[in-house]
PDB file of C-alpha atoms and ligand atoms in Angstrom:
ATOM      1  CA  MET A   6     105.845  92.330 111.612  1.00 94.00           C
ATOM      2  CA  ASN A   7     103.536  90.704 109.091  1.00 98.00           C
ATOM      3  CA  GLU A   8     105.263  90.368 105.712  1.00 98.00           C
ATOM      4  CA  LYS A   9     102.476  91.959 103.675  1.00 98.00           C
ATOM      5  CA  LEU A  10     102.341  94.937 106.022  1.00 98.00           C
ATOM      6  CA  GLU A  11     106.135  95.333 106.028  1.00 98.00           C
ATOM      7  CA  LYS A  12     106.146  95.356 102.205  1.00 98.00           C
ATOM      8  CA  ALA A  13     103.305  97.906 102.119  1.00 98.00           C
ATOM      9  CA  ILE A  14     105.136 100.230 104.536  1.00 98.00           C
ATOM     10  CA  ASN A  15     108.311  99.865 102.455  1.00 98.00           C
ATOM     11  CA  ASP A  16     106.284 100.856  99.373  1.00 98.00           C
ATOM     12  CA  GLN A  17     104.989 103.863 101.258  1.00 98.00           C
ATOM     13  CA  ILE A  18     108.567 104.942 102.084  1.00 98.00           C
ATOM     14  CA  ASN A  19     109.066 105.074  98.324  1.00 98.00           C
ATOM     15  CA  ALA A  20     105.832 107.057  97.867  1.00 98.00           C
ATOM     16  CA  GLU A  21     106.901 109.569 100.541  1.00 98.00           C
ATOM     17  CA  LEU A  22     110.317 109.961  98.896  1.00 98.00           C
ATOM     18  CA  TYR A  23     108.568 110.412  95.548  1.00 98.00           C
ATOM     19  CA  SER A  24     106.465 113.141  97.193  1.00 98.00           C
ATOM     20  CA  GLU A  25     109.667 114.856  98.304  1.00 98.00           C
ATOM     21  CA  TYR A  26     111.006 114.579  94.742  1.00 98.00           C
ATOM     22  CA  PHE A  27     107.718 115.824  93.248  1.00 98.00           C
ATOM     23  CA  TYR A  28     107.789 118.909  95.476  1.00 98.00           C
ATOM     24  CA  MET A  29     111.461 119.408  94.660  1.00 98.00           C
ATOM     25  CA  ALA A  30     110.484 119.674  90.976  1.00 98.00           C
ATOM     26  CA  MET A  31     107.920 122.324  91.961  1.00 98.00           C
ATOM     27  CA  TYR A  32     110.585 124.060  94.075  1.00 98.00           C
ATOM     28  CA  ALA A  33     112.736 124.232  90.928  1.00 98.00           C
ATOM     29  CA  TYR A  34     109.769 125.603  88.935  1.00 98.00           C
ATOM     30  CA  PHE A  35     109.149 128.414  91.458  1.00 98.00           C
ATOM     31  CA  ASP A  36     112.872 129.142  91.585  1.00 98.00           C
ATOM     32  CA  ARG A  37     112.838 129.588  87.794  1.00 98.00           C
ATOM     33  CA  MET A  38     109.877 131.962  88.177  1.00 95.00           C
ATOM     34  CA  ASN A  39     111.650 133.814  90.984  1.00 95.00           C
ATOM     35  CA  LEU A  40     108.704 133.288  93.339  1.00 96.00           C
ATOM     36  CA  GLN A  41     110.714 132.887  96.530  1.00 97.00           C
ATOM     37  CA  GLY A  42     107.747 132.495  98.892  1.00 98.00           C
ATOM     38  CA  PHE A  43     106.189 129.709  96.809  1.00 98.00           C
ATOM     39  CA  LYS A  44     109.640 128.145  96.613  1.00 98.00           C
ATOM     40  CA  ASN A  45     109.892 128.312 100.407  1.00 98.00           C
ATOM     41  CA  TRP A  46     106.485 126.607 100.736  1.00 98.00           C
ATOM     42  CA  MET A  47     107.760 123.748  98.570  1.00 98.00           C
ATOM     43  CA  ASN A  48     110.989 123.547 100.544  1.00 98.00           C
ATOM     44  CA  VAL A  49     109.031 123.045 103.773  1.00 98.00           C
ATOM     45  CA  GLN A  50     106.840 120.469 102.026  1.00 98.00           C
ATOM     46  CA  MET A  51     109.922 118.579 100.811  1.00 98.00           C
ATOM     47  CA  GLN A  52     111.320 118.423 104.345  1.00 98.00           C
ATOM     48  CA  GLU A  53     107.983 117.196 105.693  1.00 98.00           C
ATOM     49  CA  GLU A  54     107.827 114.414 103.119  1.00 98.00           C
ATOM     50  CA  HIS A  55     111.376 113.385 103.960  1.00 98.00           C
ATOM     51  CA  ALA A  56     110.439 113.250 107.648  1.00 98.00           C
ATOM     52  CA  HIS A  57     107.385 111.107 106.771  1.00 98.00           C
ATOM     53  CA  ALA A  58     109.587 108.661 104.871  1.00 98.00           C
ATOM     54  CA  MET A  59     112.060 108.489 107.757  1.00 98.00           C
ATOM     55  CA  GLY A  60     109.242 107.954 110.242  1.00 98.00           C
ATOM     56  CA  MET A  61     108.273 104.779 108.380  1.00 98.00           C
ATOM     57  CA  PHE A  62     111.897 103.799 107.873  1.00 98.00           C
ATOM     58  CA  ASN A  63     112.522 104.008 111.632  1.00 98.00           C
ATOM     59  CA  TYR A  64     109.263 102.226 112.408  1.00 98.00           C
ATOM     60  CA  ILE A  65     110.174  99.202 110.279  1.00 98.00           C
ATOM     61  CA  HIS A  66     113.485  98.929 112.137  1.00 98.00           C
ATOM     62  CA  GLU A  67     111.822  99.437 115.490  1.00 98.00           C
ATOM     63  CA  ARG A  68     109.580  96.486 114.721  1.00 98.00           C
ATOM     64  CA  GLY A  69     112.516  94.294 113.712  1.00 98.00           C
ATOM     65  CA  GLY A  70     111.778  94.482 109.965  1.00 98.00           C
ATOM     66  CA  LYS A  71     113.954  95.226 106.954  1.00 98.00           C
ATOM     67  CA  VAL A  72     113.952  98.494 105.001  1.00 98.00           C
ATOM     68  CA  ILE A  73     114.201  97.886 101.248  1.00 98.00           C
ATOM     69  CA  LEU A  74     114.622 100.991  99.118  1.00 98.00           C
ATOM     70  CA  ASP A  75     113.427 101.083  95.523  1.00 98.00           C
ATOM     71  CA  LYS A  76     114.066 103.525  92.677  1.00 98.00           C
ATOM     72  CA  ILE A  77     112.138 106.785  92.696  1.00 98.00           C
ATOM     73  CA  GLU A  78     109.949 107.631  89.710  1.00 98.00           C
ATOM     74  CA  GLN A  79     110.758 110.769  87.715  1.00 98.00           C
ATOM     75  CA  PRO A  80     108.370 113.652  88.475  1.00 98.00           C
ATOM     76  CA  LYS A  81     107.134 116.130  85.846  1.00 97.00           C
ATOM     77  CA  SER A  82     109.062 119.384  85.707  1.00 97.00           C
ATOM     78  CA  ASP A  83     106.832 121.896  83.912  1.00 98.00           C
ATOM     79  CA  TRP A  84     103.589 123.657  84.757  1.00 97.00           C
ATOM     80  CA  SER A  85     101.771 126.534  83.046  1.00 94.00           C
ATOM     81  CA  ASN A  86     101.133 128.569  86.193  1.00 93.00           C
ATOM     82  CA  PRO A  87     101.031 128.373  90.028  1.00 95.00           C
ATOM     83  CA  VAL A  88      97.343 127.311  90.003  1.00 95.00           C
ATOM     84  CA  GLU A  89      98.225 124.266  87.952  1.00 96.00           C
ATOM     85  CA  VAL A  90     101.034 123.438  90.390  1.00 98.00           C
ATOM     86  CA  PHE A  91      98.720 123.526  93.393  1.00 98.00           C
ATOM     87  CA  GLU A  92      96.056 121.548  91.542  1.00 98.00           C
ATOM     88  CA  ASP A  93      98.695 118.855  91.138  1.00 98.00           C
ATOM     89  CA  VAL A  94      99.668 119.123  94.805  1.00 98.00           C
ATOM     90  CA  LEU A  95      96.064 118.615  95.911  1.00 98.00           C
ATOM     91  CA  LYS A  96      95.550 115.714  93.529  1.00 98.00           C
ATOM     92  CA  HIS A  97      98.756 114.121  94.796  1.00 98.00           C
ATOM     93  CA  GLU A  98      97.876 114.583  98.463  1.00 98.00           C
ATOM     94  CA  LYS A  99      94.459 112.986  97.867  1.00 98.00           C
ATOM     95  CA  TYR A 100      96.207 110.046  96.258  1.00 98.00           C
ATOM     96  CA  VAL A 101      98.556 109.740  99.244  1.00 98.00           C
ATOM     97  CA  THR A 102      95.566 109.822 101.604  1.00 98.00           C
ATOM     98  CA  SER A 103      94.028 106.899  99.710  1.00 98.00           C
ATOM     99  CA  ARG A 104      97.334 105.026 100.026  1.00 98.00           C
ATOM    100  CA  ILE A 105      97.450 105.587 103.796  1.00 98.00           C
ATOM    101  CA  ASN A 106      93.853 104.366 104.013  1.00 98.00           C
ATOM    102  CA  ASP A 107      94.868 101.197 102.144  1.00 98.00           C
ATOM    103  CA  LEU A 108      97.824 100.753 104.505  1.00 98.00           C
ATOM    104  CA  LEU A 109      95.488 101.036 107.478  1.00 98.00           C
ATOM    105  CA  ASP A 110      93.233  98.414 105.899  1.00 98.00           C
ATOM    106  CA  ILE A 111      96.194  96.032 105.707  1.00 98.00           C
ATOM    107  CA  ALA A 112      97.255  96.754 109.319  1.00 98.00           C
ATOM    108  CA  GLU A 113      93.675  96.029 110.431  1.00 98.00           C
ATOM    109  CA  GLU A 114      93.416  92.926 108.271  1.00 98.00           C
ATOM    110  CA  VAL A 115      96.542  91.432 109.910  1.00 98.00           C
ATOM    111  CA  ASN A 116      95.306  92.616 113.298  1.00 98.00           C
ATOM    112  CA  ASP A 117      98.374  94.749 114.074  1.00 98.00           C
ATOM    113  CA  ARG A 118      96.958  97.302 116.527  1.00 98.00           C
ATOM    114  CA  ALA A 119     100.367  98.951 117.079  1.00 98.00           C
ATOM    115  CA  ALA A 120     100.722  99.609 113.355  1.00 98.00           C
ATOM    116  CA  VAL A 121      97.151 100.935 113.168  1.00 98.00           C
ATOM    117  CA  SER A 122      97.933 103.425 115.897  1.00 98.00           C
ATOM    118  CA  PHE A 123     101.214 104.411 114.179  1.00 98.00           C
ATOM    119  CA  LEU A 124      99.511 104.874 110.798  1.00 98.00           C
ATOM    120  CA  ASP A 125      96.670 106.899 112.295  1.00 98.00           C
ATOM    121  CA  TRP A 126      99.155 109.735 112.730  1.00 98.00           C
ATOM    122  CA  TYR A 127      99.740 109.748 108.966  1.00 98.00           C
ATOM    123  CA  LEU A 128      96.030 109.868 108.253  1.00 98.00           C
ATOM    124  CA  LYS A 129      95.578 112.897 110.523  1.00 98.00           C
ATOM    125  CA  GLU A 130      98.569 114.524 108.847  1.00 97.00           C
ATOM    126  CA  GLN A 131      96.965 113.978 105.431  1.00 98.00           C
ATOM    127  CA  VAL A 132      93.738 115.689 106.551  1.00 98.00           C
ATOM    128  CA  GLU A 133      95.807 118.677 107.643  1.00 96.00           C
ATOM    129  CA  GLU A 134      97.850 118.735 104.446  1.00 97.00           C
ATOM    130  CA  GLU A 135      94.821 118.503 102.167  1.00 98.00           C
ATOM    131  CA  SER A 136      93.244 121.391 104.028  1.00 98.00           C
ATOM    132  CA  ASN A 137      96.396 123.565 103.835  1.00 96.00           C
ATOM    133  CA  VAL A 138      96.785 122.910 100.124  1.00 98.00           C
ATOM    134  CA  SER A 139      93.084 123.568  99.447  1.00 97.00           C
ATOM    135  CA  ASN A 140      93.397 126.929 101.172  1.00 95.00           C
ATOM    136  CA  VAL A 141      96.366 127.977  99.050  1.00 95.00           C
ATOM    137  CA  LEU A 142      94.552 126.780  95.923  1.00 96.00           C
ATOM    138  CA  LYS A 143      91.328 128.618  96.827  1.00 94.00           C
ATOM    139  CA  THR A 144      93.208 131.879  97.290  1.00 92.00           C
ATOM    140  CA  LEU A 145      95.077 131.374  94.046  1.00 92.00           C
ATOM    141  CA  ARG A 146      91.902 130.582  92.103  1.00 90.00           C
ATOM    142  CA  MET A 147      89.404 133.005  93.568  1.00 83.00           C
ATOM    143  CA  VAL A 148      91.441 136.024  94.526  1.00 77.00           C
ATOM    144  CA  CYS A 149      94.674 135.956  92.675  1.00 75.00           C
ATOM    145  CA  ASP A 150      94.263 136.794  89.027  1.00 72.00           C
ATOM    146  CA  ASP A 151      96.851 139.517  88.757  1.00 80.00           C
ATOM    147  CA  LYS A 152     100.593 139.852  89.270  1.00 83.00           C
ATOM    148  CA  HIS A 153     100.204 142.116  92.295  1.00 87.00           C
ATOM    149  CA  CYS A 154      98.194 139.477  94.142  1.00 86.00           C
ATOM    150  CA  LEU A 155     100.696 136.786  93.245  1.00 90.00           C
ATOM    151  CA  TYR A 156     103.417 139.013  94.677  1.00 91.00           C
ATOM    152  CA  MET A 157     101.446 139.464  97.927  1.00 91.00           C
ATOM    153  CA  MET A 158     100.801 135.748  98.187  1.00 94.00           C
ATOM    154  CA  ASP A 159     104.452 135.042  97.574  1.00 96.00           C
ATOM    155  CA  LYS A 160     105.315 137.287 100.547  1.00 95.00           C
ATOM    156  CA  ASP A 161     102.805 135.392 102.659  1.00 94.00           C
ATOM    157  CA  LEU A 162     104.066 131.910 101.749  1.00 97.00           C
ATOM    158  CA  ALA A 163     107.620 132.990 102.597  1.00 97.00           C
ATOM    159  CA  SER A 164     106.711 132.792 106.291  1.00 96.00           C
ATOM    160  CA  ARG A 165     106.014 129.049 106.321  1.00 96.00           C
ATOM    161  CA  THR A 166     108.583 127.228 108.472  1.00 96.00           C
ATOM    162  CA  PHE A 167     109.468 123.584 108.914  1.00 97.00           C
ATOM    163  CA  ASN A 168     108.789 122.146 112.363  1.00 94.00           C
ATOM    164  CA  PRO A 169     110.094 118.575 112.536  1.00 95.00           C
ATOM    165  CA  PRO A 170     107.004 116.407 113.128  1.00 95.00           C
ATOM    166  CA  VAL A 171     106.728 114.100 116.127  1.00 94.00           C
ATOM    167  CA  ILE A 172     105.489 110.978 114.341  1.00 95.00           C
ATOM    168  CA  GLY A 173     103.411 108.215 115.875  1.00 83.00           C
TER     169      GLY A 173
HETATM  170 FE1  OFO B   7     103.649 112.579 103.338  1.00 86.27          FE
HETATM  171  O1  OFO B   7     102.433 113.843 103.613  1.00 86.27           O
HETATM  172 FE2  OFO B   7     101.355 114.259 102.260  1.00 86.27          FE
HETATM  173  O2  OFO B   7     102.047 113.366 100.965  1.00 86.27           O
END
């Protein structure tokens, strides 16, 4: 695999693991607030991010490259309320989408069609994630301004389950 592309995918493994860590900090926040459904939502998100990292990890090996792991940045650990948490989630997912777009640019630039097709999966996943997060945020912002609503939403988010993604 092209060296520049291999390095960029390695960097993205780090970004996916950071995402897992970021959502783990939010998981801890919701645990402190005793919002078990929100905590469950974050737990599923953490597992998805881990699967995304491993998808890239396995892909580098499949292509005969070398996985190089770097240190993971420390995430923030405090938020004022659930709306602020989900604002951060949306902002983060948009950032990740821009990173995947940049990765695709590199794969195209080095004319690696196989990598383009592999990375397309991640782009589609980002569209889905941004939409899921926006929906949670919209409900939180527009409907949920009392404790009762938060309780109902918490019940709802408790039903989210992790389905291991089939990547690529
Ligand atoms: Fe890795 O899926 Fe979003 O960030």
